[in-house]
mmCIF file of C-alpha atoms and ligand atoms in Angstrom:
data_model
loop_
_atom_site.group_PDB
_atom_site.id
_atom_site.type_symbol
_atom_site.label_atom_id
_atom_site.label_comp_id
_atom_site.label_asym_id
_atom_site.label_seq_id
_atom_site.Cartn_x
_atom_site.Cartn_y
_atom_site.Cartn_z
ATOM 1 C CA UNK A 323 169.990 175.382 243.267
ATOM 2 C CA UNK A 324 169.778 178.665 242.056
ATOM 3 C CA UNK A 325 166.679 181.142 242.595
ATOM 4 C CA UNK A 326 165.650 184.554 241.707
ATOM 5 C CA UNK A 327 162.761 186.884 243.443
ATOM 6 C CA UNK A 328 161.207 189.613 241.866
ATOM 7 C CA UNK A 329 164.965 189.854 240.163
ATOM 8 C CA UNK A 330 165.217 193.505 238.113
ATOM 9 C CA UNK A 331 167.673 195.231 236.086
ATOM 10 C CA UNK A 332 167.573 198.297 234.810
ATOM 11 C CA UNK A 333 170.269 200.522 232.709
ATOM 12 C CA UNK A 334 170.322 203.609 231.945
ATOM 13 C CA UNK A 335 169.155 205.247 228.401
ATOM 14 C CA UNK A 336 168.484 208.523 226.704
ATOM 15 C CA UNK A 337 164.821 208.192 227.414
ATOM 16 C CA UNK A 338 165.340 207.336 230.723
ATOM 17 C CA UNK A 339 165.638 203.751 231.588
ATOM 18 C CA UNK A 340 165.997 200.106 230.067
ATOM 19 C CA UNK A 341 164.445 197.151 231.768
ATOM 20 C CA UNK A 342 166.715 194.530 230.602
ATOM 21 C CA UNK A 343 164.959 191.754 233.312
ATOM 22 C CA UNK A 344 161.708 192.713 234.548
ATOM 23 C CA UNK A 345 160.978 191.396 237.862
ATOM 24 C CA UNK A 346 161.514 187.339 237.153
ATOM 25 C CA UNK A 347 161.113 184.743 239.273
ATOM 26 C CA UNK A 348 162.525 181.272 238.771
ATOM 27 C CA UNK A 349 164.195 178.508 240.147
ATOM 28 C CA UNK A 350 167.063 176.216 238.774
ATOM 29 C CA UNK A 351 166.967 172.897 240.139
ATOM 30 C CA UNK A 352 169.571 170.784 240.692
ATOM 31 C CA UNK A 353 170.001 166.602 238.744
ATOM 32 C CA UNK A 354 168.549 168.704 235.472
ATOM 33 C CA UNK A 355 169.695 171.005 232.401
ATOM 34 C CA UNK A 356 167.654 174.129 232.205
ATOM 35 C CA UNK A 357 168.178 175.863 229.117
ATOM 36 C CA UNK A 358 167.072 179.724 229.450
ATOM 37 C CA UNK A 359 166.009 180.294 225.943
ATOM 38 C CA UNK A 360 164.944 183.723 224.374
ATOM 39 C CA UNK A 361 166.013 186.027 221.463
ATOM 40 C CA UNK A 362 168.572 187.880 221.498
ATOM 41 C CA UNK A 363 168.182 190.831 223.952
ATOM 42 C CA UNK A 364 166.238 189.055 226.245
ATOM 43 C CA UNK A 365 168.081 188.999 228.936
ATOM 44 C CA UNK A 366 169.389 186.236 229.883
ATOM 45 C CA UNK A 367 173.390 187.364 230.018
ATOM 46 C CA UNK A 368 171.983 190.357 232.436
ATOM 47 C CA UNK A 369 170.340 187.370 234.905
ATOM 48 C CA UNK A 370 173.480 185.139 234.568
ATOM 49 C CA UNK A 371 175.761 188.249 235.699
ATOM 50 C CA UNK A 372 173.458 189.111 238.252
ATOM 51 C CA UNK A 373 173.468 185.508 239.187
ATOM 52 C CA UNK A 374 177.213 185.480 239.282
ATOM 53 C CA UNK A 375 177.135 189.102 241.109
ATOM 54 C CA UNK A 376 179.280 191.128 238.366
ATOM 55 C CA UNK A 377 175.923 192.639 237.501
ATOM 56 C CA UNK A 378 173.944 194.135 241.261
ATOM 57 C CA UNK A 379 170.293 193.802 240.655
ATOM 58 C CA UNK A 380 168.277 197.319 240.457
ATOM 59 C CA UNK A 381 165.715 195.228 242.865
ATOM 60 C CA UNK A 382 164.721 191.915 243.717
ATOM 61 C CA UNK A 383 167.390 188.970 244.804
ATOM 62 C CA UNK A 384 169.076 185.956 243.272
ATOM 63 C CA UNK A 385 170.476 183.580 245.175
ATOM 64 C CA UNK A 386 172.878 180.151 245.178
ATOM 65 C CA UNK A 387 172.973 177.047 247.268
ATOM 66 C CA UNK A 388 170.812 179.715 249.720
ATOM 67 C CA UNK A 389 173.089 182.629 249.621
ATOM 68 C CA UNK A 390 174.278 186.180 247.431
ATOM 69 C CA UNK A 391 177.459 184.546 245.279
ATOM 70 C CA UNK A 392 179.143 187.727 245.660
ATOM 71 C CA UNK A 393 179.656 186.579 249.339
ATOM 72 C CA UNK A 394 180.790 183.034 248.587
ATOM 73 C CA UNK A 395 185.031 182.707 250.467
ATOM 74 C CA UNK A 396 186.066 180.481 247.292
ATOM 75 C CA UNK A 397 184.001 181.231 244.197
ATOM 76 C CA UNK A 398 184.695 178.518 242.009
ATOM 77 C CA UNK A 399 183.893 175.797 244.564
ATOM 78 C CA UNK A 400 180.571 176.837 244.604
ATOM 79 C CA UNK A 401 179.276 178.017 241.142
ATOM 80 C CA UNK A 402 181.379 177.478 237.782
ATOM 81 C CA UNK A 403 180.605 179.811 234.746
ATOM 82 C CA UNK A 404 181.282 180.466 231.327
ATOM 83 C CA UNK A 405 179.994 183.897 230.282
ATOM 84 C CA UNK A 406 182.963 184.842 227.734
ATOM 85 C CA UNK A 407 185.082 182.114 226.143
ATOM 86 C CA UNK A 408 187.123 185.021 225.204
ATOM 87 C CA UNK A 409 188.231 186.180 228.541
ATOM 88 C CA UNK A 410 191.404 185.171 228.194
ATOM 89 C CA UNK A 411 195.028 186.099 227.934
ATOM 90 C CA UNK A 412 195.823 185.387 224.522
ATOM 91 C CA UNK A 413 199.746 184.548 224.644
ATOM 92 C CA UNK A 414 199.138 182.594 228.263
ATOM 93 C CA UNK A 415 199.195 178.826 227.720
ATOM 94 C CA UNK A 416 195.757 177.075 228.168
ATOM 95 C CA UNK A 417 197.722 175.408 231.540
ATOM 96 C CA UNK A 418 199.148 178.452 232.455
ATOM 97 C CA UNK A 419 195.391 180.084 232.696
ATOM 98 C CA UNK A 420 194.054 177.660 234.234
ATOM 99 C CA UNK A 421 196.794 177.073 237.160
ATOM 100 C CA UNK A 422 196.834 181.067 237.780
ATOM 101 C CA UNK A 423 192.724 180.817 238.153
ATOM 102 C CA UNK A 424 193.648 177.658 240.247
ATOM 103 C CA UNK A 425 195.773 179.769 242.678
ATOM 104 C CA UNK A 426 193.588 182.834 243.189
ATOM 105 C CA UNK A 427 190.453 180.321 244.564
ATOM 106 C CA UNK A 428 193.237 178.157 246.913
ATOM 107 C CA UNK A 429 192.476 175.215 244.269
ATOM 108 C CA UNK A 430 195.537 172.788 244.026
ATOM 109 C CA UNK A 431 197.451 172.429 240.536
ATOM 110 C CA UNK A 432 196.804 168.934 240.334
ATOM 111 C CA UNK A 433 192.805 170.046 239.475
ATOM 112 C CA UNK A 434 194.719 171.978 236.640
ATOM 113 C CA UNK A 435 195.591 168.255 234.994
ATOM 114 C CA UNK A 436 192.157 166.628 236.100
ATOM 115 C CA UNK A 437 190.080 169.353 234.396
ATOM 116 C CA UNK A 438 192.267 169.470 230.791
ATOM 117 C CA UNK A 439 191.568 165.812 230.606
ATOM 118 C CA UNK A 440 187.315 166.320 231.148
ATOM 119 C CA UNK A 441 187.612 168.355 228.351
ATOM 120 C CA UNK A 442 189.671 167.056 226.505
ATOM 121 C CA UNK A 443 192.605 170.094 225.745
ATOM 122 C CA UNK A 444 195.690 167.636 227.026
ATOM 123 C CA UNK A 445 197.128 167.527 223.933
ATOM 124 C CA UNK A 446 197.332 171.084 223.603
ATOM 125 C CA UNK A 447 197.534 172.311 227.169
ATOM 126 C CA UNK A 448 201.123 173.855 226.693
ATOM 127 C CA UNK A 449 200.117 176.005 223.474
ATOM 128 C CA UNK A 450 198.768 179.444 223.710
ATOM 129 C CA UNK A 451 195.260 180.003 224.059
ATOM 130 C CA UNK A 452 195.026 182.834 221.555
ATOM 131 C CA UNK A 453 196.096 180.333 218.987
ATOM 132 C CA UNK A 454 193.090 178.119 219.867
ATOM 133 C CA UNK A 455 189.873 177.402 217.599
ATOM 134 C CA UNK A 456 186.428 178.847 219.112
ATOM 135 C CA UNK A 457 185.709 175.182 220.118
ATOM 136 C CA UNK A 458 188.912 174.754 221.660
ATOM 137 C CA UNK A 459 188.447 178.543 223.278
ATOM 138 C CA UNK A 460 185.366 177.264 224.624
ATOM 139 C CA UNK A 461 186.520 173.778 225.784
ATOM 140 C CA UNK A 462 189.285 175.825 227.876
ATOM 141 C CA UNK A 463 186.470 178.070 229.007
ATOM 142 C CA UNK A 464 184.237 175.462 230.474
ATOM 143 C CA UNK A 465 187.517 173.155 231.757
ATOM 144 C CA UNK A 466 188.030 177.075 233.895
ATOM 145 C CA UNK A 467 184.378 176.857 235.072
ATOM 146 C CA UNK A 468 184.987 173.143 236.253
ATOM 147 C CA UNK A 469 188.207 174.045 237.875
ATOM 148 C CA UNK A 470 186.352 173.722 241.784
ATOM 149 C CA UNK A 471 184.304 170.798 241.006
ATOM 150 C CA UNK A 472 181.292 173.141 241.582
ATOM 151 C CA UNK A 473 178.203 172.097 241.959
ATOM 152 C CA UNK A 474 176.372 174.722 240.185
ATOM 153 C CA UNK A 475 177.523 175.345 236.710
ATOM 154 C CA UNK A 476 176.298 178.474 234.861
ATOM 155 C CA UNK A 477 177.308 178.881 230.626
ATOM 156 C CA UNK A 478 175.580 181.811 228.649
ATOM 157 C CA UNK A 479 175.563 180.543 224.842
ATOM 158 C CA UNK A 480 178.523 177.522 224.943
ATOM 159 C CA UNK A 481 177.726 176.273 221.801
ATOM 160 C CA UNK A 482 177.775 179.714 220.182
ATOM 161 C CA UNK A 483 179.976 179.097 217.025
ATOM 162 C CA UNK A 484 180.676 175.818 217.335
ATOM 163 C CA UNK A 485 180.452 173.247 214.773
ATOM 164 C CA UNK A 486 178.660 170.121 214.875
ATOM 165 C CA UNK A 487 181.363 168.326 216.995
ATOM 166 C CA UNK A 488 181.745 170.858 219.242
ATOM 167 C CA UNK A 489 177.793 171.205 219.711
ATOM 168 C CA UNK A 490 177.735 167.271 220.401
ATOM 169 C CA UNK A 491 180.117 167.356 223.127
ATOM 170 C CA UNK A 492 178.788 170.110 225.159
ATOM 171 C CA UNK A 493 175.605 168.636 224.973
ATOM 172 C CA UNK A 494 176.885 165.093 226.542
ATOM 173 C CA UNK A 495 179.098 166.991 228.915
ATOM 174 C CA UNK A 496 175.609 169.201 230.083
ATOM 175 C CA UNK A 497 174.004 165.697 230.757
ATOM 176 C CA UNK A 498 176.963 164.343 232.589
ATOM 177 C CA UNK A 499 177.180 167.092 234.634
ATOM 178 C CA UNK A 500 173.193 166.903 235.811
ATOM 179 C CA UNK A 501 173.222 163.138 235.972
ATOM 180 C CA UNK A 502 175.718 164.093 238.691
ATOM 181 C CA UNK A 503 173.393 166.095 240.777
ATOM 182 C CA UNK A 504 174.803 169.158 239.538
ATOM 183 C CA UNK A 505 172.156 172.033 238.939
ATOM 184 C CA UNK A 506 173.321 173.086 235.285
ATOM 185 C CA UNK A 507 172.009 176.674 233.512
ATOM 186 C CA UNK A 508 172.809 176.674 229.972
ATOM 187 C CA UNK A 509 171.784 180.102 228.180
ATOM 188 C CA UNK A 510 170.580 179.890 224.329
ATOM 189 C CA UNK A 511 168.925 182.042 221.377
ATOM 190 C CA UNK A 512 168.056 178.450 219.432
ATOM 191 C CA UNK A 513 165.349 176.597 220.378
ATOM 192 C CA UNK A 514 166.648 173.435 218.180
ATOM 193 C CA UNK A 515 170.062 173.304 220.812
ATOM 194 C CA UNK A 516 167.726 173.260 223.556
ATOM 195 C CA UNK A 517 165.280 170.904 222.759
ATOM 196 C CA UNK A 518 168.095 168.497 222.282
ATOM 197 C CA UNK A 519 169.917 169.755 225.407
ATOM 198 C CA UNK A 520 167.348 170.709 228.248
ATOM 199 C CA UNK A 521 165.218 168.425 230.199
ATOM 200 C CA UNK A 522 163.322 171.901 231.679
ATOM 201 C CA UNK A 523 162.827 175.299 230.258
ATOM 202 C CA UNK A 524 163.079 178.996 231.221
ATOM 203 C CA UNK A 525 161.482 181.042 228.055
ATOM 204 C CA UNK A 526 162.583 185.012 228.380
ATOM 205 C CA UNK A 527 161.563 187.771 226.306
ATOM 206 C CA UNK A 528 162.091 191.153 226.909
ATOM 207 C CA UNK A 529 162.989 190.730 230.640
ATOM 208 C CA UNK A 530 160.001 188.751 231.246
ATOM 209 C CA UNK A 531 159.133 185.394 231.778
ATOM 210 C CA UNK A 532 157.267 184.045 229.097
ATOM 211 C CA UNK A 533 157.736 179.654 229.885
ATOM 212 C CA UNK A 534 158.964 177.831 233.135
ATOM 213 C CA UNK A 535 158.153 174.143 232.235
ATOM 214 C CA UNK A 536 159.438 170.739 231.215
ATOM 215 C CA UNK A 537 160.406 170.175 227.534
ATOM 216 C CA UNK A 538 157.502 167.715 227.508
ATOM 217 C CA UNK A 539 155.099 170.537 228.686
ATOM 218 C CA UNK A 540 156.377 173.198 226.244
ATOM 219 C CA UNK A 541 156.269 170.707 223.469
ATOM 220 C CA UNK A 542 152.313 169.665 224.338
ATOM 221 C CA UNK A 543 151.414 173.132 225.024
ATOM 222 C CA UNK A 544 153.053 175.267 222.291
ATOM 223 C CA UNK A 545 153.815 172.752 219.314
ATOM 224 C CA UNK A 546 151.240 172.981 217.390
ATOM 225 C CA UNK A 547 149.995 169.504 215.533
ATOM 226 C CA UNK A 548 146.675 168.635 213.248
ATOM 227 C CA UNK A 549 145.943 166.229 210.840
ATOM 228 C CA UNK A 550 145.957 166.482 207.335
ATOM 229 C CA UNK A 551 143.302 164.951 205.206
ATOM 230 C CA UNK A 552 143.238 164.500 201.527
ATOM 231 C CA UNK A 553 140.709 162.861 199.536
ATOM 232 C CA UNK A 554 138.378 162.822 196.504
ATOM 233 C CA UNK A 555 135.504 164.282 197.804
ATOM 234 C CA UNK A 556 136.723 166.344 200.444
ATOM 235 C CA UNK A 557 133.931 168.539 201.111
ATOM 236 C CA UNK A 558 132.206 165.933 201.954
ATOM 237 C CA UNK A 559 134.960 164.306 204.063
ATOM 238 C CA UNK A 560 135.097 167.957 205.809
ATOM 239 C CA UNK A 561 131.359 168.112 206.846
ATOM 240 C CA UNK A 562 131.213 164.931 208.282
ATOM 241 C CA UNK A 563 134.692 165.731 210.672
ATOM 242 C CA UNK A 564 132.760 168.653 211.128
ATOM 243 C CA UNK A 565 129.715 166.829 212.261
ATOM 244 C CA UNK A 566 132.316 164.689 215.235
ATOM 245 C CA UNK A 567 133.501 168.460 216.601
ATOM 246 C CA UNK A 568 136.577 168.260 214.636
ATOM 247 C CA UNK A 569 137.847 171.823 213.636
ATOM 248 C CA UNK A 570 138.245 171.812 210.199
ATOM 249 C CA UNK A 571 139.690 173.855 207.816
ATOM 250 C CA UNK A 572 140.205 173.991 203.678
ATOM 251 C CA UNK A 573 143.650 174.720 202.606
ATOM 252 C CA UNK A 574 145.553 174.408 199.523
ATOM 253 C CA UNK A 575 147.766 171.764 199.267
ATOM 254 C CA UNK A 576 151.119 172.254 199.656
ATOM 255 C CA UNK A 577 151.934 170.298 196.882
ATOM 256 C CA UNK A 578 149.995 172.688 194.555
ATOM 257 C CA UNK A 579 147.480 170.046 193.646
ATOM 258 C CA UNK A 580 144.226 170.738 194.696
ATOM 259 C CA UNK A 581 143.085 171.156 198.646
ATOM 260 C CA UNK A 582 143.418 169.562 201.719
ATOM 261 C CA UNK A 583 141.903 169.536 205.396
ATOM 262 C CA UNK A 584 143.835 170.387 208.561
ATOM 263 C CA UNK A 585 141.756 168.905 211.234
ATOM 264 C CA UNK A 586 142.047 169.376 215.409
ATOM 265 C CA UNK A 587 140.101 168.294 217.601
ATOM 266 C CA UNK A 588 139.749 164.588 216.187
ATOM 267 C CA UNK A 589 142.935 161.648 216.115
ATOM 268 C CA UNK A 590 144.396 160.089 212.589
ATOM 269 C CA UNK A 591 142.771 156.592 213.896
ATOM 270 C CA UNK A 592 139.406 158.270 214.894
ATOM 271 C CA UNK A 593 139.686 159.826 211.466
ATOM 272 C CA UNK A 594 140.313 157.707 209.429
ATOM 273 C CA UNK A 595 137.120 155.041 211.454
ATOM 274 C CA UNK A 596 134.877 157.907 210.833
ATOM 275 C CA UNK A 597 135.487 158.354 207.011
ATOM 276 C CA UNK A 598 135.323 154.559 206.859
ATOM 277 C CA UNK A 599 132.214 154.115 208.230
ATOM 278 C CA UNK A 600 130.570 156.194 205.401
ATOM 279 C CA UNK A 601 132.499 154.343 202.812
ATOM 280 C CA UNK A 602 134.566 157.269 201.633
ATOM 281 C CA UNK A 603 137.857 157.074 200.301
ATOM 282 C CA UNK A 604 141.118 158.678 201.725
ATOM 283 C CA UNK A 605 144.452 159.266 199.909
ATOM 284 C CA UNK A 606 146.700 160.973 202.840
ATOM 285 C CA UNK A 607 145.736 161.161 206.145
ATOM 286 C CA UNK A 608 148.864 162.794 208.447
ATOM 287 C CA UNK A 609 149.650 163.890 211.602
ATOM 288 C CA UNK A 610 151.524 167.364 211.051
ATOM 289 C CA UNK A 611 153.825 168.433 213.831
ATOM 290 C CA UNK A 612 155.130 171.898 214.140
ATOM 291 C CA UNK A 613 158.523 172.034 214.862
ATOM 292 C CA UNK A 614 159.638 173.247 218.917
ATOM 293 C CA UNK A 615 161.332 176.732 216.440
ATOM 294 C CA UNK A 616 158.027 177.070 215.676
ATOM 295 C CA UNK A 617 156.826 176.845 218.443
ATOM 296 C CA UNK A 618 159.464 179.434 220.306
ATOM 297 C CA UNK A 619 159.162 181.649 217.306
ATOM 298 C CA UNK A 620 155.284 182.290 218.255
ATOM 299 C CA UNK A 621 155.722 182.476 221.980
ATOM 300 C CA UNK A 622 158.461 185.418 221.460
ATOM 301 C CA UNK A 623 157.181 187.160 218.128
ATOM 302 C CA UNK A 624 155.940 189.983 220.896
ATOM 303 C CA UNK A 625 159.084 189.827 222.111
ATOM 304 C CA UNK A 626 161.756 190.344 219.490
ATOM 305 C CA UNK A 627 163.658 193.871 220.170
ATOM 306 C CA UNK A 628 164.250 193.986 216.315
ATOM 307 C CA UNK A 629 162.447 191.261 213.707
ATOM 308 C CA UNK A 630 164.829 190.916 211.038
ATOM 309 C CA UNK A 631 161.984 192.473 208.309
ATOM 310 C CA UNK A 632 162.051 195.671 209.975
ATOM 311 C CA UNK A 633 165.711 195.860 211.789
ATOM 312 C CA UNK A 634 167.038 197.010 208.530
ATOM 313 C CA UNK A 635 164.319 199.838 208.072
ATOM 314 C CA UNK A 636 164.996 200.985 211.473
ATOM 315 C CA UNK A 637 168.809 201.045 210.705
ATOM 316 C CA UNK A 638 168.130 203.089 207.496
ATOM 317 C CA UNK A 639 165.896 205.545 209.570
ATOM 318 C CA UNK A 640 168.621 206.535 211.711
HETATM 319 N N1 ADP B 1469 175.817 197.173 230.224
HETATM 320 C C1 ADP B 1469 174.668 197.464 229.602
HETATM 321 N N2 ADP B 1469 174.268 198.761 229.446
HETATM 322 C C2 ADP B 1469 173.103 199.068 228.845
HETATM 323 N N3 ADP B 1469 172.238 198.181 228.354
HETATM 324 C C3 ADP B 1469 172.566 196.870 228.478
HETATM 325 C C4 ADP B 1469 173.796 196.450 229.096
HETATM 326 N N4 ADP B 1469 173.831 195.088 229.070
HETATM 327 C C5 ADP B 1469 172.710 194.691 228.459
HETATM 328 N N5 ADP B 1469 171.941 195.746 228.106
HETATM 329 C C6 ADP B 1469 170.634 195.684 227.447
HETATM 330 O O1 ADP B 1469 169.821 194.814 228.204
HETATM 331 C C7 ADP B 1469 169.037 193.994 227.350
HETATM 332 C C8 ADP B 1469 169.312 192.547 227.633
HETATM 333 O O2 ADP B 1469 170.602 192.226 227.202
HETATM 334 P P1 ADP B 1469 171.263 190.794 227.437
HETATM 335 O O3 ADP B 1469 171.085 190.414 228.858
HETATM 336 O O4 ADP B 1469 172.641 190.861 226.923
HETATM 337 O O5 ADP B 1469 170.353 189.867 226.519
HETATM 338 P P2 ADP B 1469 170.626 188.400 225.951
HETATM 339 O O6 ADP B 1469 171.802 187.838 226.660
HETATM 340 O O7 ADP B 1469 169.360 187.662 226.221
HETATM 341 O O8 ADP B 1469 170.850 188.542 224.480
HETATM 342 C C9 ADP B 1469 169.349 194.418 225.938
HETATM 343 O O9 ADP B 1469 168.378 195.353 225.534
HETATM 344 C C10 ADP B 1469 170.700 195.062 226.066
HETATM 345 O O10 ADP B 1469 170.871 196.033 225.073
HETATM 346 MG MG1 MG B 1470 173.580 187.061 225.874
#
């Protein structure tokens, strides 16, 4: 289990100081993936460091299994962690690497052979990491982070880069690793990964916590849905929804053929009874989901250091 108090991190700027986490408080449970989603900047590499004590905390306290990680005797037996796929000696074989990280934690060799084969870099153990692909880079990284069968496992952006393959398998190997009874903390800017990958959420923005819920929740809370209604005599379709309580509202179609209604606060079925029962006719009547992007787009528009309409004024300004 991991937990943070009133965890803060500040750096310092020309204008005097940058909150980069502003006093969060959350707790990583273990059997469960929790992806920590937010934009770029958010940050959530700040928290993992601090997690992972290569970053000390202006204020507040993070802690693993119950204590600082800085103060663990043998490090990877208690929390593995991918922060930097790149962290590696490039001409050093991908064996090599991980037998020297072996020996510095008292971890013996024979782990070496047992992690290459969980992630699947056998084939290739004896050739030089710097030669390796991003996904293979980040295979190595997470077989590193497995190397003291820890039960806390901590990766800021794995599937950064990686294609579709790649994305696939650390998704299965996340699950694995909770179904396990492992608590896993997986780090992402892209809500799709995560709704795919996380069973609960941690939503940052701007060092603050903006969600701390199940995927479920987030989706019922923050997606969006209404129903779309199209029909011949829609105004009259919309007065009578209107006369249930049903919020309605006139839109043109998306289709560029005439208008539709986007009703909440009234069901499809209940709908579709209502407009029966006056013997009108319907020609679409659809539930309209927005996607979870959506969703995390809206919950962090506040949040966004630079939106990609104005990043490039701002650049230009300077
Ligand atoms: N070493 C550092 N010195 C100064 N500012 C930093 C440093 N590391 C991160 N920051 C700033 O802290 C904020 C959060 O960054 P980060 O944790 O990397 O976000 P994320 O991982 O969510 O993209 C950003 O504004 C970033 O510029
Ligand atoms: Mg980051």
């Amino acid at each position: 289990m991991i937990r943070a108090h009133a965890l803060t991190k500040r750096f310092p700027d020309k204008d005097g100081d940058r909150v980069a986490v502003d006093g969060i408080d959350f707790v990583v449970e273990p059997g469960r993936v929790t992806g920590f989603l937010g934009p770029n900047g958010a940050g959530k590499s700040t928290t993992m460091r601090m997690i992972l004590g290569l970053d000390a905390p202006t204020s507040g306290t993070v802690s693993v299994n119950g204590h600082r990680y800085a103060a663990a005797r043998a490090p990877l037996r208690e929390i593995g962690a991918l922060l930097d796929a790149h962290a590696i000696h490039p001409g050093r074989s991908a064996r090599d690497h991980l037998r020297w990280m072996a020996a510095s934690n008292g971890i013996p060799t024979t782990r070496v052979g047992e992690v290459l084969e969980l992630v699947g870099l056998e084939s290739v153990a004896g050739q030089r990491a710097g030669k390796f692909s991003l996904g293979m880079g980040q295979r190595l990284g997470i077989a590193a982070a497995m190397l003291g069968d820890p039960p806390v496992v901590v990766l800021d952006e794995p599937v950064n880069g990686l294609d579709p393959e790649g994305i696939r398998w650390v998704r299965t190997f996340a699950r694995q690793l909770a179904d396990e009874g492992r608590t896993v903390f997986i780090s992402s800017h892209l809500m799709s990964e995560m709704s795919l990958m996380a069973d609960h959420l941690v939503v940052i923005g701007r060092g603050r916590i903006l969600a701390d819920c199940s995927m479920a929740e987030f989706m019922s809370d923050h997606a969006a849905s209404y129903v779309r209604v199209k029909a011949p005599a829609l105004t009259e379709v919309g007065r009578l929804l209107q006369a249930r309580d049903a919020e309605v509202e006139m839109v043109a179609s998306g289709t560029g053929r005439g208008s539709e209604l986007r009703v909440t606060g009234l069901d499809a079925p209940a709908i579709g009874e209502a407009v029966a029962a006056q013997g009108l006719v319907l020609h679409e009547l659809t539930l309209v989901r927005s996607s979870l992007e959506d969703a995390f787009m809206a919950l962090t528009a506040d949040s966004v250091e630079f939106h990609a309409s104005t990043a490039a004024l701002e650049g230009a300004g300077r």
